[in-house]
mmCIF file of C-alpha atoms and ligand atoms in Angstrom:
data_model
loop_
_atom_site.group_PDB
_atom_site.id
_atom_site.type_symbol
_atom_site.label_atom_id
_atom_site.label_comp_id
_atom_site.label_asym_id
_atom_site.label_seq_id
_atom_site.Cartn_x
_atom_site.Cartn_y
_atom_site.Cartn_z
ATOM 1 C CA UNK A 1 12.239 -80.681 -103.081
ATOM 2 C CA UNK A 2 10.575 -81.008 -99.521
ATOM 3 C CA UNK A 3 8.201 -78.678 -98.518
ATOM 4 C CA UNK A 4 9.720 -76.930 -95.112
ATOM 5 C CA UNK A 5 7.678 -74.270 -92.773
ATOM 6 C CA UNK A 6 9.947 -71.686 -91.168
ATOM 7 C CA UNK A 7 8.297 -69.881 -88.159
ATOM 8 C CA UNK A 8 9.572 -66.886 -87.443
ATOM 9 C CA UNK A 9 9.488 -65.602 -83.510
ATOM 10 C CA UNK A 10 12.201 -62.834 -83.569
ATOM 11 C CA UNK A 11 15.452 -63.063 -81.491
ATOM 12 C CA UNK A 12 18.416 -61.444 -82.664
ATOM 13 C CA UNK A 13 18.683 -63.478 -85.891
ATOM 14 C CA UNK A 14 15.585 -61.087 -87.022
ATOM 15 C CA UNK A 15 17.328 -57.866 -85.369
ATOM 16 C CA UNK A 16 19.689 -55.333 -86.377
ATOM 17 C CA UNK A 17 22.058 -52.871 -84.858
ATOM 18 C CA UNK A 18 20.701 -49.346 -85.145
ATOM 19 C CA UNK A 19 23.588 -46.439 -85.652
ATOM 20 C CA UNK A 20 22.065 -43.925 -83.565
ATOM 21 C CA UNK A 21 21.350 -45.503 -80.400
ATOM 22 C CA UNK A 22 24.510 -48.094 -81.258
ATOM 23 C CA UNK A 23 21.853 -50.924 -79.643
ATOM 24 C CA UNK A 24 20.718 -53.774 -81.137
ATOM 25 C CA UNK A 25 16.842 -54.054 -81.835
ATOM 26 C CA UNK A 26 13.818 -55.427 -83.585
ATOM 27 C CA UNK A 27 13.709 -53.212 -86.689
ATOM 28 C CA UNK A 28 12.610 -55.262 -89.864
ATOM 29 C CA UNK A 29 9.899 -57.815 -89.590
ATOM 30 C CA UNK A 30 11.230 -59.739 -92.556
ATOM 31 C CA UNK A 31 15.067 -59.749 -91.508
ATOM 32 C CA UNK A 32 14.065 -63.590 -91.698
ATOM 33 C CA UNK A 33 12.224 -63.547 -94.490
ATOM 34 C CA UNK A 34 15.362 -61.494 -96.481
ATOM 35 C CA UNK A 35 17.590 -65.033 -95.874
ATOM 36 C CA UNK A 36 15.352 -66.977 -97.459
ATOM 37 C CA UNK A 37 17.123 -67.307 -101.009
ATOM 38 C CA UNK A 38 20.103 -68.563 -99.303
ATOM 39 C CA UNK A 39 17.936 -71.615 -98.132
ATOM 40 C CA UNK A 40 15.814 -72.059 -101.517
ATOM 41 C CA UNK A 41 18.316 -74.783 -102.877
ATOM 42 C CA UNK A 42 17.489 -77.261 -100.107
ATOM 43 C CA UNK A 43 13.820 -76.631 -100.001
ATOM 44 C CA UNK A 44 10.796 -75.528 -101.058
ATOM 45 C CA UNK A 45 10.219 -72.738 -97.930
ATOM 46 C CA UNK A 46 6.876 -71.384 -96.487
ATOM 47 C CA UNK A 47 7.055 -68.685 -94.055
ATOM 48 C CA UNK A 48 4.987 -67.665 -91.453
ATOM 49 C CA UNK A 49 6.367 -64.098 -89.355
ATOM 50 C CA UNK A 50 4.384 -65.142 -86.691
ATOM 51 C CA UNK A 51 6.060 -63.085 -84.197
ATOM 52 C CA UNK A 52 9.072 -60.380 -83.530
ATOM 53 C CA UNK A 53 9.519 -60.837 -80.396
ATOM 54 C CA UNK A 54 13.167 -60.555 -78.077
ATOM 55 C CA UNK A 55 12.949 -63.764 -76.127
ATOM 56 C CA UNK A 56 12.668 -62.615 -73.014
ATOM 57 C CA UNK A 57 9.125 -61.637 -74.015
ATOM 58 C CA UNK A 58 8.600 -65.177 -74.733
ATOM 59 C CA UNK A 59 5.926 -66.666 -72.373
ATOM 60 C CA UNK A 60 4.758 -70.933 -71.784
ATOM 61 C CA UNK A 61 1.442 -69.562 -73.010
ATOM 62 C CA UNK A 62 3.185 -68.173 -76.554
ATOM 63 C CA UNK A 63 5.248 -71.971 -76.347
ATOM 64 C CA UNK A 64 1.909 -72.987 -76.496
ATOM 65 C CA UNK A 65 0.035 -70.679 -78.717
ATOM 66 C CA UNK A 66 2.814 -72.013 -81.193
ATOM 67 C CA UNK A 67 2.706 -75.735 -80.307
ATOM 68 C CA UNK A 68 -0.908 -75.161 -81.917
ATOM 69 C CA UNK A 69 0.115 -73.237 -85.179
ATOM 70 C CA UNK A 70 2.420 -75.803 -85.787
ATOM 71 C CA UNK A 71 0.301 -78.791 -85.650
ATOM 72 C CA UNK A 72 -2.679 -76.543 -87.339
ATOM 73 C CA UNK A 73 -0.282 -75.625 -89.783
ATOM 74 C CA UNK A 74 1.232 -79.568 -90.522
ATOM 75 C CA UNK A 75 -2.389 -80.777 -90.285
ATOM 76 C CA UNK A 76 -3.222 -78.203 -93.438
ATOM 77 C CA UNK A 77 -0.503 -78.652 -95.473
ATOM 78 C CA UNK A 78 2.163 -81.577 -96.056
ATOM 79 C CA UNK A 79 4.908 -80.142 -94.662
ATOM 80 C CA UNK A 80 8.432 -82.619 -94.654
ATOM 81 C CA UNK A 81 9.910 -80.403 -92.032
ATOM 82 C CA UNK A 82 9.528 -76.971 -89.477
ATOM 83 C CA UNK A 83 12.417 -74.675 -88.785
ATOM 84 C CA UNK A 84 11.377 -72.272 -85.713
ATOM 85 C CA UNK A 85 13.597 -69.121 -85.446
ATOM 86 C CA UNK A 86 13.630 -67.211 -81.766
ATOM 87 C CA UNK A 87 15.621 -65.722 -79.807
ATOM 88 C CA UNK A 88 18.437 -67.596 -78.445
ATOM 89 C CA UNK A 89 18.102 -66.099 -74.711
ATOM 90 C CA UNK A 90 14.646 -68.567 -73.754
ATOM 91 C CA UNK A 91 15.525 -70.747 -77.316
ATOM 92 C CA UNK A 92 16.252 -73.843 -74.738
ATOM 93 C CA UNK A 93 12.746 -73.294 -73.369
ATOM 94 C CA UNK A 94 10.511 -73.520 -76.387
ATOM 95 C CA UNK A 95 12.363 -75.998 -77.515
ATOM 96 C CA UNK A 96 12.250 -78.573 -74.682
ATOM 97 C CA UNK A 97 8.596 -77.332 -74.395
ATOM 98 C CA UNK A 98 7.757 -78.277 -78.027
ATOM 99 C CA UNK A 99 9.836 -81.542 -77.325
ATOM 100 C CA UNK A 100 7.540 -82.727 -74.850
ATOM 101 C CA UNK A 101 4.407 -81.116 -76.250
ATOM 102 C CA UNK A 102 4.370 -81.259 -80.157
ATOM 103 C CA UNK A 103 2.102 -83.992 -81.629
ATOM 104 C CA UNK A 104 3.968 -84.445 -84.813
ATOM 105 C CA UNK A 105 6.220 -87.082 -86.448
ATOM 106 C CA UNK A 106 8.132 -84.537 -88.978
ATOM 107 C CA UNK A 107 11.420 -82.963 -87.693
ATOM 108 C CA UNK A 108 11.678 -79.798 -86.228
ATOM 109 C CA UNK A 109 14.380 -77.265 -85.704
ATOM 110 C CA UNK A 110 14.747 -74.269 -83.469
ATOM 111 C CA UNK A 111 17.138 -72.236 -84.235
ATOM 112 C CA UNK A 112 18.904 -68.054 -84.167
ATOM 113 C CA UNK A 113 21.387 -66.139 -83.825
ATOM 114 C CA UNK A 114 24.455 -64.689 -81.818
ATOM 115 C CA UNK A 115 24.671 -61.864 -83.879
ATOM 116 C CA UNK A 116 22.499 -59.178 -85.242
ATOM 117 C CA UNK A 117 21.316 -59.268 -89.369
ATOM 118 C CA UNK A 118 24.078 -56.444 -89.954
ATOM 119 C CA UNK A 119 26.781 -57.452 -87.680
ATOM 120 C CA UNK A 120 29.742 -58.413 -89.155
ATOM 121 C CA UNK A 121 30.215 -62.155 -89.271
ATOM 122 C CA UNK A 122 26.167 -62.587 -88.535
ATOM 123 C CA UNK A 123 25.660 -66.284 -87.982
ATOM 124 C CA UNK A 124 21.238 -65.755 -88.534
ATOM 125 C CA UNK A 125 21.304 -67.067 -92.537
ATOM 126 C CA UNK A 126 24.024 -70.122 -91.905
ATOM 127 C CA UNK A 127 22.034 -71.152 -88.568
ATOM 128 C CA UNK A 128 18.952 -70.811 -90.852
ATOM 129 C CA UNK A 129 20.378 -72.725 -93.701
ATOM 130 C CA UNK A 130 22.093 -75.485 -90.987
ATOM 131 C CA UNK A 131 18.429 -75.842 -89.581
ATOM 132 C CA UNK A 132 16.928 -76.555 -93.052
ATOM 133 C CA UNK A 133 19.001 -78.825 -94.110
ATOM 134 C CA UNK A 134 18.822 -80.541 -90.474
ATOM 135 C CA UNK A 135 15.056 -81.025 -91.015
ATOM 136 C CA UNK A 136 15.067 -82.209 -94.555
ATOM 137 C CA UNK A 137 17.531 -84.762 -93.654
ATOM 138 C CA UNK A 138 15.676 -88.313 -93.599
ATOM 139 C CA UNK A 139 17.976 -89.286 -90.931
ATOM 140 C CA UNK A 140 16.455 -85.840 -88.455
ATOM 141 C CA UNK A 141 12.966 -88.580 -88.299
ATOM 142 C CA UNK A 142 12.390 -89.250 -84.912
ATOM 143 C CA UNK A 143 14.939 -87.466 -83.203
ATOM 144 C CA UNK A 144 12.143 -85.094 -81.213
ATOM 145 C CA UNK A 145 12.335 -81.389 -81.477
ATOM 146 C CA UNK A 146 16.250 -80.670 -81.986
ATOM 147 C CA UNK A 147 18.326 -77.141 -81.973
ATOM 148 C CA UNK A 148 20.770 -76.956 -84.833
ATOM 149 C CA UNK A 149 23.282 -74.140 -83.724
ATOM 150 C CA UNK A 150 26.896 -73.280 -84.820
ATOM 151 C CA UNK A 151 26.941 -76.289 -87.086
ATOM 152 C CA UNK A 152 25.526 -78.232 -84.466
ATOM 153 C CA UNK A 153 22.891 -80.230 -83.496
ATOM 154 C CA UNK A 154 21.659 -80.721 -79.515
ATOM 155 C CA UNK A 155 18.629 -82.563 -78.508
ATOM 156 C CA UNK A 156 15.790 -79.985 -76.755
ATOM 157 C CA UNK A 157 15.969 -81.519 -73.543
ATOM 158 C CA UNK A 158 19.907 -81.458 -72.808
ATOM 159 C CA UNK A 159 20.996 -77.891 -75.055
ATOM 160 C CA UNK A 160 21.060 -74.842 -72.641
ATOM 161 C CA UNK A 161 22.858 -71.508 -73.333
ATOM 162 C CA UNK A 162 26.025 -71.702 -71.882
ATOM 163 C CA UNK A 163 28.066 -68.169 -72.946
ATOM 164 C CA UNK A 164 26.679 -64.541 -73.263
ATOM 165 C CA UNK A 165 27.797 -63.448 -76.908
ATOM 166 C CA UNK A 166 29.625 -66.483 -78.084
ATOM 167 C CA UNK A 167 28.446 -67.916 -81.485
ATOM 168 C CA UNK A 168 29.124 -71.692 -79.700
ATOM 169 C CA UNK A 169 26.732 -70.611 -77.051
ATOM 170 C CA UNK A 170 24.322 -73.769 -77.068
ATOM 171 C CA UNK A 171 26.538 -76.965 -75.560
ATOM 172 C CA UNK A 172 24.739 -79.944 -73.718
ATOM 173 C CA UNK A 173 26.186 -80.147 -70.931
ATOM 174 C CA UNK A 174 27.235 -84.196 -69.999
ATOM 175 C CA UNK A 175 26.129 -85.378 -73.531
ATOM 176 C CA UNK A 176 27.325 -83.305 -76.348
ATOM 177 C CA UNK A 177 25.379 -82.340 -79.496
ATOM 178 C CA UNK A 178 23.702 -85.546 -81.598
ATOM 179 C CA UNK A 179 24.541 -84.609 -84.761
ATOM 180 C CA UNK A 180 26.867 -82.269 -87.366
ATOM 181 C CA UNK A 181 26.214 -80.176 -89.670
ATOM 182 C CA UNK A 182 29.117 -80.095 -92.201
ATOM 183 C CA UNK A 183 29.682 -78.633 -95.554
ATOM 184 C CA UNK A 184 28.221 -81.779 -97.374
ATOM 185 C CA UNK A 185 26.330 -83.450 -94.946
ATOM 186 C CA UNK A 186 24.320 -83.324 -91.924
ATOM 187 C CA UNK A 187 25.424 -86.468 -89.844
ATOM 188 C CA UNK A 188 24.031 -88.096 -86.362
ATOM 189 C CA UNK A 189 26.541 -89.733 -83.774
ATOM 190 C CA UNK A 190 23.982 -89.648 -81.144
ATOM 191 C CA UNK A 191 20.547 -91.089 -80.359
ATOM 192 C CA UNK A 192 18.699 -88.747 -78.059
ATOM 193 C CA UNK A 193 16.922 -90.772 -75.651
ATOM 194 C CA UNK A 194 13.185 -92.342 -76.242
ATOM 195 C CA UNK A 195 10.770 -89.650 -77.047
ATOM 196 C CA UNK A 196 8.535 -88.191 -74.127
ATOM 197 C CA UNK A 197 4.834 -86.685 -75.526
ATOM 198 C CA UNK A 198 2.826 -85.184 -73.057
ATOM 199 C CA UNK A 199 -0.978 -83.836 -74.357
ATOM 200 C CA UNK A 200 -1.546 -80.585 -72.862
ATOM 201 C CA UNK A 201 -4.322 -77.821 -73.133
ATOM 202 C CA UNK A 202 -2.844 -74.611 -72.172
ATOM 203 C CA UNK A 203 0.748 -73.514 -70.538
ATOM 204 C CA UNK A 204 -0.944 -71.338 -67.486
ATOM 205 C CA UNK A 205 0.687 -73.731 -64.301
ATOM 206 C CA UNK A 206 2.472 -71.006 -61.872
ATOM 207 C CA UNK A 207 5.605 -72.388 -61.015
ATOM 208 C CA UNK A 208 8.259 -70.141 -60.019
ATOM 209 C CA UNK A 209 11.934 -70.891 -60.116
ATOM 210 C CA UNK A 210 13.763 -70.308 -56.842
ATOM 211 C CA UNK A 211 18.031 -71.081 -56.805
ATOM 212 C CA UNK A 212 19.525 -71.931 -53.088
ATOM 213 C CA UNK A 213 22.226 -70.012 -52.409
ATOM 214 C CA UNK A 214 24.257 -70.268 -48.785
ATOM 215 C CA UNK A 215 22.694 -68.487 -45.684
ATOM 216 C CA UNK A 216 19.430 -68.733 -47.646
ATOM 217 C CA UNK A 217 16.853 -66.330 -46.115
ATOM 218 C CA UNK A 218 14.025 -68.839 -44.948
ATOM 219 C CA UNK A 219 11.483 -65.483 -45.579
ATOM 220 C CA UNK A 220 12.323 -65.559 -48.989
ATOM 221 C CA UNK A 221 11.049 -68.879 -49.292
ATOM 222 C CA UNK A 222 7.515 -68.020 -47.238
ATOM 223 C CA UNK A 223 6.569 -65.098 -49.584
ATOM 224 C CA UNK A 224 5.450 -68.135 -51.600
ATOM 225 C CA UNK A 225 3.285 -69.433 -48.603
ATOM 226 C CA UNK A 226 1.063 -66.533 -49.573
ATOM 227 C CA UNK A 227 0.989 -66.980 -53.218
ATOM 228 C CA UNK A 228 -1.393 -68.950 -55.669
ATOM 229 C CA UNK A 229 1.143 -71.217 -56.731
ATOM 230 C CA UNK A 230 0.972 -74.213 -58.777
ATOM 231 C CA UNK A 231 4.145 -75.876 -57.454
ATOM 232 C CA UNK A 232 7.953 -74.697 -57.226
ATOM 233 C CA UNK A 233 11.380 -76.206 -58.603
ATOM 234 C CA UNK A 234 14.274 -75.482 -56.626
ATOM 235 C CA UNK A 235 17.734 -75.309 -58.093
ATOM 236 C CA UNK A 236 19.683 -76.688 -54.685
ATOM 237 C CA UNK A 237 22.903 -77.294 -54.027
ATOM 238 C CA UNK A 238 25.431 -80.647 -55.615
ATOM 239 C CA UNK A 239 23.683 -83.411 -55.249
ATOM 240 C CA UNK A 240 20.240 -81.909 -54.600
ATOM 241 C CA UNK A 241 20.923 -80.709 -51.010
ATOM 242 C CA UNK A 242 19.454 -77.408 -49.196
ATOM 243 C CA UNK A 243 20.072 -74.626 -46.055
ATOM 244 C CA UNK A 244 18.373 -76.352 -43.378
ATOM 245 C CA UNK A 245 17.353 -73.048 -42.265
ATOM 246 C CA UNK A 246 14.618 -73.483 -45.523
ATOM 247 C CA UNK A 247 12.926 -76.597 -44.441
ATOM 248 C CA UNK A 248 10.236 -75.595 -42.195
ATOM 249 C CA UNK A 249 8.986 -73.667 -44.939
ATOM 250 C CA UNK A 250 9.638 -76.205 -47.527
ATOM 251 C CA UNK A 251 7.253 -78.762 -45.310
ATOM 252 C CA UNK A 252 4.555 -75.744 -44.902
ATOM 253 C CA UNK A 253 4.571 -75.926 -49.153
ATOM 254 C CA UNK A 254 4.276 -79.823 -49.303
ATOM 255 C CA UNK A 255 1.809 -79.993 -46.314
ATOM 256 C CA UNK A 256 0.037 -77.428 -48.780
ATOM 257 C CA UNK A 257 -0.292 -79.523 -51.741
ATOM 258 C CA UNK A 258 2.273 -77.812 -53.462
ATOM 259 C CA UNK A 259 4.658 -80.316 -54.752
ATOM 260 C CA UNK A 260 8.310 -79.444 -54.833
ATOM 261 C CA UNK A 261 10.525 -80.522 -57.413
ATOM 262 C CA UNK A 262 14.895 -80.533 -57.072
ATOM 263 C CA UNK A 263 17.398 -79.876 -59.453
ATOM 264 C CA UNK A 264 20.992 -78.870 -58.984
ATOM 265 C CA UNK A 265 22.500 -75.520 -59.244
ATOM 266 C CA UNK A 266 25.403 -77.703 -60.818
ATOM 267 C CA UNK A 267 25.324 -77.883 -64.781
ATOM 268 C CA UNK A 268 26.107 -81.444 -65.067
ATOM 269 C CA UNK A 269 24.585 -84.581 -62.810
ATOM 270 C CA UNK A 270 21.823 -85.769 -61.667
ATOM 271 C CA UNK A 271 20.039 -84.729 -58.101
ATOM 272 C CA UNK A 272 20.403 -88.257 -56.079
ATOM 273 C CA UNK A 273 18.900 -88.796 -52.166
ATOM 274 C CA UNK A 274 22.757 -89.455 -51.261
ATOM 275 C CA UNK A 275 23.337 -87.318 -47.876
ATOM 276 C CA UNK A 276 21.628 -88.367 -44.782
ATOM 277 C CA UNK A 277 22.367 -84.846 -42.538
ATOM 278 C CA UNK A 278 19.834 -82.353 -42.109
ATOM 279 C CA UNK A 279 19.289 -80.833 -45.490
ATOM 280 C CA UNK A 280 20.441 -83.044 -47.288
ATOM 281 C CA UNK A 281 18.741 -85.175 -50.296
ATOM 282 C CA UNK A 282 18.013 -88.226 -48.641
ATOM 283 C CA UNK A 283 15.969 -86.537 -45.403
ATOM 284 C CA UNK A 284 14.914 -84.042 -48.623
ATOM 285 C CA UNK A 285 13.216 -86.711 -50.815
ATOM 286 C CA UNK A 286 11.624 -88.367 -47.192
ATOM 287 C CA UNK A 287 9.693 -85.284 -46.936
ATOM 288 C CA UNK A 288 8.037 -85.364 -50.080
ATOM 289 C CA UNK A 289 10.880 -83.465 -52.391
ATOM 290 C CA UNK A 290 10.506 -84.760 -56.128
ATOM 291 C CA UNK A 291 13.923 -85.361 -57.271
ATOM 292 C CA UNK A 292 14.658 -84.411 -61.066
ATOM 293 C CA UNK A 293 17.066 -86.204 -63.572
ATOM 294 C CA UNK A 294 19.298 -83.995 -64.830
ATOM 295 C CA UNK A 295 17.524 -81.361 -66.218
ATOM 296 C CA UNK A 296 18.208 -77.961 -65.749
ATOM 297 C CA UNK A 297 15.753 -75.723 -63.412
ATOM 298 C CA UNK A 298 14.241 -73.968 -66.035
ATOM 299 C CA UNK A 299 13.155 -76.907 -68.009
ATOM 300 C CA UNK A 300 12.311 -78.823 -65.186
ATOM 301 C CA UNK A 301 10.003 -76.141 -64.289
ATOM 302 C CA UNK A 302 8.112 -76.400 -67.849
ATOM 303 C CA UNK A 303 8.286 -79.936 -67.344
ATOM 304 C CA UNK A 304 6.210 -79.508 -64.014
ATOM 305 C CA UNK A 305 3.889 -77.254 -65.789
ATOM 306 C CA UNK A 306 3.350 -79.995 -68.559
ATOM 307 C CA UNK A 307 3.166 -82.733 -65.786
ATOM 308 C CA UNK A 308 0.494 -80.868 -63.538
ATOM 309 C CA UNK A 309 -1.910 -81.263 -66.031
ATOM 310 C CA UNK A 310 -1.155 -84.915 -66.821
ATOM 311 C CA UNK A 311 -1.146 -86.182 -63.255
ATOM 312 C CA UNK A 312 -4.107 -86.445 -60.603
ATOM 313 C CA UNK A 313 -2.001 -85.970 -57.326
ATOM 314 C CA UNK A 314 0.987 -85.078 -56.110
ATOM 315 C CA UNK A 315 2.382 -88.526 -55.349
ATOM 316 C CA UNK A 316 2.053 -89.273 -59.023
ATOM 317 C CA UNK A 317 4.373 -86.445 -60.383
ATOM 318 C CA UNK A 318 7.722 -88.288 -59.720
ATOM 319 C CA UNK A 319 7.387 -90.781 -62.383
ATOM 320 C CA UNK A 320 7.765 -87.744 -64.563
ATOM 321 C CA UNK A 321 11.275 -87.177 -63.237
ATOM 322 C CA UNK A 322 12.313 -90.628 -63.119
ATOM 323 C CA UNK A 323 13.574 -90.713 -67.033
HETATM 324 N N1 LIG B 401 18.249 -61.167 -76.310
HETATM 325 C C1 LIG B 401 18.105 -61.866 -77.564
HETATM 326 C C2 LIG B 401 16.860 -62.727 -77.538
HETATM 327 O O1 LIG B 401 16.877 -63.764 -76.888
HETATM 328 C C3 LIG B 401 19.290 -62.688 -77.799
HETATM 329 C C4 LIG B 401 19.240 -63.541 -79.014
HETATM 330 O O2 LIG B 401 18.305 -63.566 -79.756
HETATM 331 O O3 LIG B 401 20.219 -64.222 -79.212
HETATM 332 O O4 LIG B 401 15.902 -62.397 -78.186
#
């Protein structure tokens, strides 16, 4: 049997629903661990409870604080495969961070849960079970860092959380999941697209997230003027269009140094210099705007934070977006 590491991070699949309060919390810091005999026929299972945290409490610096225990971890012992468990709230975050991050051939899963450990119907030890058998599947080999959800399997950098309680929360938006996993087998239809690995110290960039919405305040914007930012992703509008009422203060930020990186508030498509008015992408990318490719703001803002430390200036930091 392969030898499989399951990390445990917390995240509903490791909480419960207490009576009293009628809430749903971290209670047991081996709800994980308790699954584990479910998963023993497909592989010989390590466990590490590293953490037991919700996700929101997930941080880039704990991304990266468990980017290292992984490869630490594989570099000790001959592990075939790594199954992460978290919460699914930030789950598309660690994930695509890993993706871009991890230096490690071996597959690896992230994976949790819709529902609590004693909720009727929980779907914690079948996502668990889905994810080993994802990453013990000699087919999983080079397909990066993958989330295996629902019985399905999305590549990091297109899977985002796209319902509230829904057990079919994680869809990819545009491409679809890359693989199944059935009662007999775990199957690919899907290549996800070459491999990016990006060699990174630390996870400390500040790059805050800022959505356009219409009649955007312009003072919203210059609060950042003031702030000891690293650079800024803004989720725009379509096709990667803005207020114009925003662009003075955009220009202040590039004339700062601080590069500037679109997406679109949309969920699918690409942000493309198409519309020549004022605001829109094409006088937008003329004054400095990087233009993303499809991702979503909050991985395009890790994917900043991972790109800051690879380039030496600004001008260099679109060739990150380009693929
Ligand atoms: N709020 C929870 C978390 O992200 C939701 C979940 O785990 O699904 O930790």
């Amino acid at each position: 049997m392969k030898k499989v590491l399951v990390i445990n991070t917390g995240g509903t699949i490791a909480m419960s629903m207490e009576d009293a309060s009628e809430s749903v919390k971290p209670m047991d810091d081996l709800a994980v661990q308790k699954m584990l005999p479910h998963v023993n026929r497909y592989a010989e299972v390590t466990t590490i409870n590293y953490l037991n945290l919700p996700s929101p409490h997930i941080t880039p610096p704990i991304m990266n604080d468990l980017r290292v225990l992984i490869e630490d971890e594989c570099a000790k012992h001959h592990y075939e495969g790594v199954v992460v468990t978290h919460g699914t709230d930030t789950l598309e975050e660690t994930a695509f961070f890993l993706d871009l991050t991890l230096n490690l051939s071996i597959p690896v899963a992230v994976t949790g849960a819709m529902r609590s450990s004693n909720e009727l119907g929980a779907d914690g030890p079948v996502n668990l079970i889905s994810a080993v058998r994802t990453v013990v599947e000699p087919q999983s080999a080079d397909k990066g860092v993958v989330v295996v959800f629902n019985d399905e399997i999305h590549a990091a950098r297109h899977v985002t959380k796209t319902h509230t309680s829904n057990v079919a929360t994680f869809q990819s938006p545009s491409y679809g999941p890359i693989g199944n996993v059935s009662k007999k087998e775990v199957s690919y239809h899907h290549y996800p697209l070459d491999r990016e690995y990006y060699p990174i110290t630390h996870a400390n960039a500040n790059v805050p997230l800022i959505k356009a919405v219409a009649g955007m305040n312009p003072e919203w914007l210059a609060f950042l003027l003031e702030q000891p930012i690293d650079g800024v992703v803004i989720e725009g509008f379509g096709l990667g269009n803005l207020p114009p009422a925003i662009l003075p203060t955009l220009k202040q930020l590039i004339d700062k140094g601080i590069p500037v990186v679109m997406v679109s508030r949309c969920y699918n498509g690409q942000v493309q210099d198409v519309y020549g008015y004022e605001g829109g992408g094409h006088m937008l990318k003329q004054m400095g705007i990087i233009f993303s490719n499809g991702l979503n703001g909050q991985k395009a803002r890790l994917k900043l934070m991972v790109a800051l430390q690879q380039a030496g200036k600004s001008s260099e930091l679109q060739q990150f977006f380009n693929h």
